[in-house]
């Protein structure tokens, strides 16, 4: 057995070939990439998520070996006796007589704590490093954020634009405006749906990984067609997917980024990039993505408007970086926040999509089949439903973290517990993202095929979102009434006929009592 001085751990979401660790080849350094059982059951995962990470890890290990680095890639077969990550590190370091263990900062609190505790107690010299992926380094988060304090995302986003000189003309925003969100709220018309390009899919065969999951009794849910994961799982695939996005999708991204339809195959991700897994696994760097998009924009300003590009860059440079900062500055207490005292459990149809509401059925079914839904489906269909029905944020967090292929806790939790469920004491959102069926009808064609009537508040055919919305607003009136962003809602409610108000609240009570039968 070969001996090494240094053991370097690479986690499944640290597949960054551009990291400074790889600037030089050191014959005394061994890189460890390992499938580990502890990472398969902290929540119940979608089968595509498990297979995607294990496949990406294996291909990254092969790439490093091909480049002549010393790499130890271990499957579940070889780590099944290691109960924890520290157990694995200790065993491998002892086996190869290593004196030092290096790791990059994990992007989930539970792993950060586990490795920090290991660092304190280990007999090895343990050193941690930045992942060199995010555009705001870990050490600088405290310069911009304070625990339990709201930071406006727009202000953060503008400062990042200035810092990296992206879409800037000197100290002014390119085009004269910082934000073109008002241009990006279009609904698909019939002709628009016919023009949606086919998604860029890949044939990543994960048959051997599936066999290992079954062999080691790993519990999972979801679907996997032909034992293949269609998402970009290598750096080369991610670059190809980005090129496809720039050429075919960017010109309409902003325009239709919030639009929803049930008129396409579930694998059709509309005008979204399909890069979220590759970004979150660090196969591709956010600045690389932004620079490619900017080159496409600068070369094609006659066909790509600034609102398409700004909307995309705001998601990468603004929102993605912002939620990571919120997560780290507020953990671990953030994981326990539940300011609305929500207590309901998830309905059974979250695991099979068998619900009569067409919008919710489509969003859930797509999520279960493809391990993906775009941000408005997550926020305003599924998240909105959980908010209005008072689902406990722990249950919401676990479902989102398990079902989506791109879900890692740093990005999942602020989006669900914070933005979606308004459970975080308004650290992220200054108002709850609650909406009636009218919003869903405005942004989608879901309501056309639904057995419920989006225009009705009460009655057998009444859209559940309508009465549930008013029940939610009425229930939390003392908290929300003085909020300047939504105070007008209560004036509208107070003007309504008293009998209609009573019927609306009774309708909501009926739906809440029969939540599993909607």
Coordinates of C-alpha atoms in Angstrom, one line a residue:
X1 CA 0.0 0.0 0.0
X2 CA 1.5 3.3 -1.1
X3 CA 2.3 5.9 1.5
X4 CA 1.4 9.6 1.2
X5 CA 2.1 12.7 3.3
X6 CA -1.2 14.5 2.7
X7 CA -4.8 13.2 2.3
X8 CA -7.1 15.6 0.5
X9 CA -10.9 15.1 0.7
X10 CA -13.1 16.1 -2.2
X11 CA -16.8 16.1 -1.4
X12 CA -19.5 15.3 -4.0
X13 CA -20.3 19.0 -4.5
X14 CA -16.6 20.1 -4.8
X15 CA -15.8 18.9 -8.3
X16 CA -13.9 22.0 -9.2
X17 CA -11.0 21.2 -11.6
X18 CA -9.9 24.9 -11.4
X19 CA -9.2 24.8 -7.7
X20 CA -5.7 25.8 -6.7
X21 CA -5.2 22.3 -5.2
X22 CA -4.7 21.2 -8.8
X23 CA -2.2 23.8 -9.9
X24 CA 0.7 21.5 -9.2
X25 CA 1.0 17.7 -8.9
X26 CA 2.5 16.6 -5.6
X27 CA 3.5 12.9 -5.5
X28 CA 3.0 13.0 -1.7
X29 CA -0.7 14.0 -1.9
X30 CA -3.6 11.5 -2.3
X31 CA -7.0 12.8 -3.3
X32 CA -10.0 11.0 -1.8
X33 CA -13.4 10.9 -3.5
X34 CA -15.9 8.5 -1.8
X35 CA -19.5 7.4 -1.9
X36 CA -20.6 7.3 1.7
X37 CA -23.7 5.9 3.3
X38 CA -24.1 8.9 5.7
X39 CA -24.7 11.1 2.6
X40 CA -27.6 9.0 1.4
X41 CA -30.0 9.1 4.3
X42 CA -29.8 12.5 6.1
X43 CA -33.0 13.0 4.1
X44 CA -34.6 10.6 1.6
X45 CA -33.3 11.6 -1.8
X46 CA -34.6 11.4 -5.3
X47 CA -32.9 8.5 -7.2
X48 CA -31.7 11.0 -9.9
X49 CA -30.0 13.1 -7.2
X50 CA -28.1 10.2 -5.7
X51 CA -27.1 8.8 -9.1
X52 CA -26.1 12.2 -10.4
X53 CA -23.7 12.9 -7.5
X54 CA -22.2 9.5 -7.5
X55 CA -21.7 9.5 -11.3
X56 CA -20.2 13.0 -11.3
X57 CA -17.8 12.1 -8.5
X58 CA -16.7 9.0 -10.4
X59 CA -16.1 10.9 -13.6
X60 CA -14.2 13.6 -11.8
X61 CA -12.0 10.9 -10.2
X62 CA -11.3 9.4 -13.6
X63 CA -10.4 12.9 -15.0
X64 CA -8.0 13.5 -12.1
X65 CA -6.4 10.0 -12.6
X66 CA -6.0 10.7 -16.3
X67 CA -4.2 13.9 -15.5
X68 CA -1.8 11.9 -13.3
X69 CA -3.0 12.9 -9.9
X70 CA -3.0 10.3 -7.1
X71 CA -6.7 9.5 -6.6
X72 CA -8.6 7.1 -4.4
X73 CA -12.2 6.7 -5.6
X74 CA -14.2 4.5 -3.2
X75 CA -17.7 3.2 -3.9
X76 CA -20.3 2.2 -1.3
X77 CA -18.9 -1.4 -1.5
X78 CA -15.6 -0.1 -0.1
X79 CA -17.0 2.4 2.5
X80 CA -19.9 0.4 3.8
X81 CA -18.2 -0.2 7.1
X82 CA -17.4 3.6 7.6
X83 CA -20.3 4.9 9.7
X84 CA -19.2 8.6 9.4
X85 CA -17.0 10.8 7.3
X86 CA -14.4 11.1 10.1
X87 CA -14.3 7.3 10.4
X88 CA -13.5 7.1 6.7
X89 CA -10.8 9.9 6.8
X90 CA -9.1 8.3 9.8
X91 CA -9.1 4.8 8.2
X92 CA -7.7 6.0 4.9
X93 CA -5.1 8.4 6.5
X94 CA -3.9 5.5 8.7
X95 CA -3.8 3.1 5.8
X96 CA -1.6 5.4 3.8
X97 CA 0.4 6.7 6.7
X98 CA -0.7 10.3 6.0
X99 CA 0.4 13.0 8.5
X100 CA -2.0 15.7 7.2
X101 CA -5.6 15.9 6.1
X102 CA -7.0 18.7 4.0
X103 CA -10.6 19.5 3.2
X104 CA -12.5 22.4 1.5
X105 CA -15.2 24.2 3.4
X106 CA -18.4 22.1 3.1
X107 CA -21.5 23.9 1.9
X108 CA -23.8 22.3 4.4
X109 CA -23.7 23.1 8.1
X110 CA -24.0 19.5 9.3
X111 CA -20.8 18.6 7.4
X112 CA -19.0 21.8 8.4
X113 CA -19.7 20.9 12.1
X114 CA -18.7 17.3 11.6
X115 CA -15.4 18.2 10.0
X116 CA -14.7 21.1 12.4
X117 CA -15.2 18.7 15.4
X118 CA -13.0 16.2 13.6
X119 CA -10.3 18.9 13.2
X120 CA -10.4 19.6 16.9
X121 CA -10.1 16.0 18.1
X122 CA -8.0 14.4 15.4
X123 CA -4.4 13.4 15.9
X124 CA -3.7 14.4 12.3
X125 CA -2.9 17.9 11.3
X126 CA -6.2 19.0 9.7
X127 CA -6.4 22.1 7.5
X128 CA -9.4 23.6 5.8
X129 CA -9.5 25.6 2.5
X130 CA -11.9 27.8 0.6
X131 CA -13.7 26.1 -2.2
X132 CA -12.7 28.9 -4.5
X133 CA -16.1 28.7 -6.2
X134 CA -18.4 31.5 -4.9
X135 CA -17.9 35.1 -6.0
X136 CA -18.0 36.3 -2.4
X137 CA -15.4 34.3 -0.5
X138 CA -16.5 32.7 2.7
X139 CA -14.4 35.0 5.0
X140 CA -16.1 38.1 3.5
X141 CA -19.7 37.1 4.3
X142 CA -19.5 38.9 7.7
X143 CA -18.6 42.1 5.9
X144 CA -21.9 42.2 4.1
X145 CA -24.3 40.3 6.4
X146 CA -25.3 40.3 10.1
X147 CA -27.1 37.6 12.0
X148 CA -30.9 37.9 12.1
X149 CA -30.8 41.1 10.0
X150 CA -32.5 41.6 6.7
X151 CA -30.2 42.6 3.8
X152 CA -32.0 43.7 0.6
X153 CA -31.0 41.3 -2.2
X154 CA -31.2 44.1 -4.8
X155 CA -28.6 46.2 -2.9
X156 CA -26.3 43.1 -2.6
X157 CA -26.8 42.4 -6.2
X158 CA -25.9 45.9 -7.3
X159 CA -22.7 45.8 -5.2
X160 CA -21.7 42.5 -6.8
X161 CA -22.3 44.0 -10.3
X162 CA -20.0 46.9 -9.4
X163 CA -17.4 44.7 -7.8
X164 CA -17.1 42.4 -10.9
X165 CA -17.9 45.1 -13.4
X166 CA -20.7 43.1 -14.9
X167 CA -23.3 44.9 -17.1
X168 CA -21.8 48.2 -16.1
X169 CA -20.9 51.4 -18.0
X170 CA -18.5 52.9 -15.6
X171 CA -20.4 53.3 -12.3
X172 CA -23.8 53.2 -14.0
X173 CA -25.8 50.1 -14.9
X174 CA -25.6 49.1 -18.6
X175 CA -28.9 50.2 -20.3
X176 CA -29.7 52.7 -17.6
X177 CA -31.5 50.3 -15.2
X178 CA -30.3 47.9 -12.6
X179 CA -33.2 45.5 -12.9
X180 CA -35.5 44.5 -15.7
X181 CA -37.8 42.2 -13.8
X182 CA -40.9 44.0 -14.9
X183 CA -40.1 42.9 -18.5
X184 CA -39.8 39.3 -17.4
X185 CA -43.3 38.3 -16.4
X186 CA -44.7 37.0 -19.6
X187 CA -47.1 34.1 -20.0
X188 CA -46.7 31.6 -22.9
X189 CA -49.1 32.1 -25.8
X190 CA -50.0 29.2 -28.1
X191 CA -47.3 30.2 -30.6
X192 CA -44.7 30.6 -27.9
X193 CA -45.2 27.0 -26.7
X194 CA -44.8 25.7 -30.2
X195 CA -41.5 27.6 -30.4
X196 CA -39.9 26.3 -27.2
X197 CA -36.6 24.5 -28.1
X198 CA -36.0 20.9 -27.1
X199 CA -33.8 20.7 -23.9
X200 CA -30.2 19.6 -24.1
X201 CA -30.1 16.1 -22.6
X202 CA -27.3 13.7 -21.9
X203 CA -27.2 9.9 -21.7
X204 CA -25.4 9.2 -18.5
X205 CA -25.7 5.5 -17.7
X206 CA -26.0 4.9 -14.0
X207 CA -26.8 1.2 -14.0
X208 CA -23.9 0.3 -11.9
X209 CA -24.7 3.0 -9.3
X210 CA -28.3 1.8 -9.2
X211 CA -27.1 -1.7 -8.5
X212 CA -25.0 -0.4 -5.6
X213 CA -27.9 1.5 -4.1
X214 CA -30.0 -1.6 -4.1
X215 CA -27.2 -3.8 -2.8
X216 CA -26.7 -1.5 0.2
X217 CA -30.4 -1.0 0.8
X218 CA -30.3 2.8 0.2
X219 CA -33.9 4.1 0.3
X220 CA -34.9 6.6 -2.4
X221 CA -37.9 7.8 -4.4
X222 CA -38.6 9.2 -7.8
X223 CA -38.1 7.9 -11.4
X224 CA -35.1 7.2 -13.6
X225 CA -35.8 6.4 -17.3
X226 CA -33.6 3.8 -19.0
X227 CA -31.1 3.9 -16.1
X228 CA -29.9 7.3 -17.4
X229 CA -29.5 10.7 -15.8
X230 CA -30.1 13.4 -18.5
X231 CA -28.5 16.3 -16.6
X232 CA -24.9 17.6 -17.4
X233 CA -22.7 15.6 -14.9
X234 CA -19.2 16.4 -16.2
X235 CA -17.4 19.7 -16.8
X236 CA -17.5 19.0 -20.6
X237 CA -21.2 18.3 -20.5
X238 CA -21.8 21.5 -18.5
X239 CA -19.9 23.6 -21.0
X240 CA -21.9 22.0 -23.8
X241 CA -25.2 22.7 -21.9
X242 CA -24.1 26.4 -21.4
X243 CA -23.3 26.8 -25.1
X244 CA -26.7 25.4 -26.0
X245 CA -28.3 27.8 -23.5
X246 CA -26.5 30.8 -25.0
X247 CA -27.3 29.9 -28.6
X248 CA -30.9 28.7 -28.3
X249 CA -32.5 29.8 -24.9
X250 CA -30.9 33.1 -23.7
X251 CA -32.8 35.3 -26.2
X252 CA -36.1 34.5 -24.4
X253 CA -34.9 33.5 -20.9
X254 CA -35.8 36.7 -19.1
X255 CA -39.1 37.1 -21.0
X256 CA -40.3 33.7 -20.0
X257 CA -38.4 32.9 -16.9
X258 CA -41.5 32.9 -14.7
X259 CA -43.9 31.3 -17.2
X260 CA -45.4 27.9 -16.6
X261 CA -47.2 25.4 -18.9
X262 CA -48.4 21.8 -18.9
X263 CA -48.3 21.7 -22.7
X264 CA -44.8 20.3 -23.0
X265 CA -43.0 17.1 -22.0
X266 CA -41.9 17.1 -18.3
X267 CA -38.2 17.0 -19.4
X268 CA -38.7 20.3 -21.2
X269 CA -37.1 22.9 -19.0
X270 CA -38.5 25.7 -21.1
X271 CA -35.9 28.5 -21.4
X272 CA -34.0 27.6 -18.3
X273 CA -30.3 26.6 -18.5
X274 CA -30.3 23.2 -16.8
X275 CA -27.0 24.2 -15.2
X276 CA -28.0 24.3 -11.5
X277 CA -26.7 20.9 -10.7
X278 CA -23.4 21.5 -12.5
X279 CA -23.0 24.9 -10.7
X280 CA -23.8 23.5 -7.3
X281 CA -21.5 20.5 -7.7
X282 CA -18.9 23.1 -8.8
X283 CA -18.3 21.5 -12.2
X284 CA -18.6 24.9 -13.7
X285 CA -17.8 28.3 -12.1
X286 CA -20.5 31.0 -11.9
X287 CA -18.1 33.7 -13.3
X288 CA -17.4 31.4 -16.3
X289 CA -21.1 31.1 -16.9
X290 CA -21.7 34.9 -16.6
X291 CA -18.7 35.6 -19.0
X292 CA -20.1 33.2 -21.6
X293 CA -23.5 34.8 -21.4
X294 CA -22.0 38.3 -21.7
X295 CA -20.0 37.3 -24.8
X296 CA -23.2 36.0 -26.4
X297 CA -25.0 39.2 -25.5
X298 CA -22.3 41.5 -26.8
X299 CA -22.1 39.6 -30.0
X300 CA -25.9 39.5 -30.6
X301 CA -27.4 42.7 -29.2
X302 CA -29.7 42.8 -32.2
X303 CA -31.4 39.6 -31.2
X304 CA -30.8 39.4 -27.4
X305 CA -32.2 42.2 -25.3
X306 CA -30.6 43.3 -22.0
X307 CA -33.7 42.2 -20.0
X308 CA -33.0 38.5 -21.0
X309 CA -29.4 38.7 -19.9
X310 CA -29.9 40.8 -16.7
X311 CA -32.6 38.4 -15.5
X312 CA -30.2 35.5 -15.8
X313 CA -27.2 37.2 -14.3
X314 CA -29.4 38.4 -11.4
X315 CA -30.1 34.7 -10.6
X316 CA -26.4 33.7 -10.6
X317 CA -24.6 36.8 -9.3
X318 CA -27.4 38.1 -7.2
X319 CA -29.8 35.5 -5.8
X320 CA -27.5 32.5 -5.7
X321 CA -24.7 34.3 -3.8
X322 CA -27.2 36.1 -1.6
X323 CA -29.0 33.0 -0.2
X324 CA -25.6 31.4 0.5
X325 CA -24.7 34.4 2.7
X326 CA -28.0 34.3 4.5
X327 CA -27.6 30.6 5.2
X328 CA -24.1 30.8 6.7
X329 CA -24.5 34.0 8.7
X330 CA -27.7 32.6 10.4
X331 CA -26.9 28.9 10.9
X332 CA -27.5 26.8 12.9
X333 CA -30.4 28.7 14.4
X334 CA -31.9 29.4 11.0
X335 CA -32.9 25.7 10.7
X336 CA -35.3 26.1 13.6
X337 CA -37.1 29.2 12.6
X338 CA -40.9 28.9 12.3
X339 CA -42.4 32.4 12.8
X340 CA -45.8 31.4 11.6
X341 CA -46.0 28.4 13.8
X342 CA -46.9 26.1 11.0
X343 CA -47.6 22.5 12.1
X344 CA -49.2 20.5 9.3
X345 CA -47.7 17.5 7.7
X346 CA -47.1 17.1 4.0
X347 CA -50.1 15.6 2.1
X348 CA -49.5 12.1 0.6
X349 CA -49.6 13.5 -3.0
X350 CA -46.3 15.1 -2.5
X351 CA -44.9 11.6 -3.0
X352 CA -47.0 10.6 -6.0
X353 CA -48.5 13.8 -7.6
X354 CA -52.0 12.4 -7.3
X355 CA -53.9 15.6 -6.6
X356 CA -56.9 17.1 -8.4
X357 CA -55.4 20.6 -8.6
X358 CA -53.8 20.7 -12.1
X359 CA -51.1 23.2 -11.2
X360 CA -49.9 21.3 -8.1
X361 CA -50.3 17.9 -9.8
X362 CA -48.1 19.0 -12.8
X363 CA -45.4 20.7 -10.6
X364 CA -45.2 17.7 -8.2
X365 CA -45.3 15.1 -11.0
X366 CA -42.6 16.9 -12.9
X367 CA -40.5 17.1 -9.7
X368 CA -40.9 13.4 -9.0
X369 CA -40.2 12.4 -12.6
X370 CA -37.3 14.7 -13.4
X371 CA -35.9 15.9 -10.0
X372 CA -36.4 19.4 -11.3
X373 CA -38.9 22.3 -11.4
X374 CA -38.1 25.9 -12.2
X375 CA -38.1 28.6 -9.5
X376 CA -41.7 29.8 -10.0
X377 CA -43.0 26.3 -9.8
X378 CA -41.1 25.8 -6.6
X379 CA -42.0 29.1 -5.1
X380 CA -45.5 30.0 -6.3
X381 CA -47.1 26.6 -6.9
X382 CA -45.6 24.1 -4.4
X383 CA -44.2 26.6 -1.9
X384 CA -47.2 28.8 -2.0
X385 CA -49.4 25.7 -1.3
X386 CA -47.3 24.7 1.7
X387 CA -47.4 28.3 3.0
X388 CA -51.2 28.6 2.7
X389 CA -51.9 25.3 4.3
X390 CA -49.4 25.7 7.1
X391 CA -47.0 22.8 6.4
X392 CA -44.2 22.7 9.0
X393 CA -41.1 24.2 7.5
X394 CA -39.0 21.1 8.6
X395 CA -41.2 19.0 6.3
X396 CA -41.0 21.5 3.5
X397 CA -37.2 21.6 3.9
X398 CA -36.8 17.9 3.8
X399 CA -38.9 17.4 0.8
X400 CA -37.2 20.1 -1.3
X401 CA -33.8 19.0 -0.2
X402 CA -34.5 15.4 -1.2
X403 CA -36.5 15.9 -4.4
X404 CA -34.4 18.3 -6.4
X405 CA -31.2 17.3 -8.2
X406 CA -29.6 20.7 -7.4
X407 CA -30.6 20.9 -3.8
X408 CA -27.8 21.4 -1.3
X409 CA -28.8 22.9 2.1
X410 CA -27.1 26.3 1.6
X411 CA -29.3 27.0 -1.4
X412 CA -32.4 25.0 -0.5
X413 CA -33.1 26.2 3.1
X414 CA -33.1 30.0 2.6
X415 CA -35.3 29.5 -0.5
X416 CA -37.8 27.3 1.3
X417 CA -37.8 28.3 5.0
X418 CA -37.1 31.9 4.1
X419 CA -38.4 33.0 0.7
X420 CA -41.2 30.4 0.3
X421 CA -42.5 29.7 3.8
X422 CA -41.8 33.1 5.4
X423 CA -40.7 31.3 8.5
X424 CA -37.3 33.0 9.0
X425 CA -38.5 36.2 10.8
X426 CA -38.3 38.2 7.6
X427 CA -34.6 37.8 7.2
X428 CA -35.0 37.2 3.4
X429 CA -38.5 38.2 2.4
X430 CA -40.2 41.4 3.7
X431 CA -43.6 39.9 2.8
X432 CA -44.9 36.4 2.4
X433 CA -45.0 35.1 -1.2
X434 CA -48.7 34.1 -0.8
X435 CA -51.0 34.2 -3.8
X436 CA -54.5 33.1 -4.9
X437 CA -55.3 31.2 -8.0
X438 CA -55.3 34.5 -10.0
X439 CA -51.5 34.6 -10.0
X440 CA -51.2 31.0 -11.2
X441 CA -53.8 31.8 -14.0
X442 CA -51.8 34.9 -15.0
X443 CA -48.5 33.0 -15.3
X444 CA -49.6 29.7 -16.7
X445 CA -52.1 27.6 -18.6
X446 CA -52.6 25.2 -15.7
X447 CA -56.1 26.5 -14.9
X448 CA -57.6 25.6 -18.3
X449 CA -57.5 21.9 -17.6
X450 CA -58.2 22.0 -13.9
X451 CA -61.4 20.6 -12.4
X452 CA -61.4 23.5 -10.0
X453 CA -62.6 27.0 -11.2
X454 CA -59.9 29.7 -10.6
X455 CA -62.6 32.4 -10.5
X456 CA -64.6 30.8 -7.6
X457 CA -63.8 31.3 -3.9
X458 CA -66.5 29.1 -2.6
X459 CA -68.4 26.0 -3.7
X460 CA -67.5 22.5 -4.8
X461 CA -65.5 23.7 -7.8
X462 CA -63.8 26.6 -6.1
X463 CA -60.0 26.8 -6.6
X464 CA -58.4 25.9 -3.2
X465 CA -55.8 28.6 -3.6
X466 CA -58.5 31.3 -3.4
X467 CA -60.0 30.5 0.0
X468 CA -56.8 29.3 1.4
X469 CA -55.1 32.6 0.5
X470 CA -57.8 34.6 2.4
X471 CA -57.7 32.2 5.3
X472 CA -53.9 32.6 5.5
X473 CA -54.1 36.4 5.3
X474 CA -56.9 36.6 7.9
X475 CA -55.1 34.2 10.3
X476 CA -51.9 36.2 10.2
X477 CA -53.4 39.7 10.1
X478 CA -51.8 40.9 13.3
X479 CA -48.3 40.1 11.9
X480 CA -48.9 41.3 8.3
X481 CA -51.5 44.2 8.4
X482 CA -49.0 46.9 9.0
X483 CA -46.6 45.6 6.3
X484 CA -46.5 48.4 3.7
X485 CA -46.1 45.9 0.8
X486 CA -49.3 44.1 1.5
X487 CA -51.4 46.3 3.7
X488 CA -53.8 47.1 0.9
X489 CA -54.9 43.4 0.9
X490 CA -56.8 43.9 4.1
X491 CA -58.7 46.9 2.8
X492 CA -59.9 44.7 0.0
X493 CA -60.9 42.0 2.4
X494 CA -62.7 44.4 4.7
X495 CA -64.8 45.7 1.7
X496 CA -66.1 42.2 0.8
X497 CA -69.6 41.1 1.8
X498 CA -69.6 39.6 5.3
X499 CA -71.5 36.5 4.2
X500 CA -69.0 35.9 1.4
X501 CA -66.1 36.3 3.9
X502 CA -67.6 33.7 6.2
X503 CA -68.2 31.3 3.3
X504 CA -64.7 31.8 2.1
X505 CA -63.2 31.0 5.5
X506 CA -65.5 28.0 5.8
X507 CA -64.4 26.8 2.4
X508 CA -60.7 27.1 3.5
X509 CA -61.5 25.2 6.7
X510 CA -63.1 22.4 4.7
X511 CA -60.0 22.2 2.4
X512 CA -57.6 22.2 5.4
X513 CA -59.6 19.5 7.1
X514 CA -59.6 17.4 3.9
X515 CA -56.1 18.3 2.8
X516 CA -55.2 14.8 1.5
X517 CA -58.3 14.7 -0.7
X518 CA -57.8 17.9 -2.8

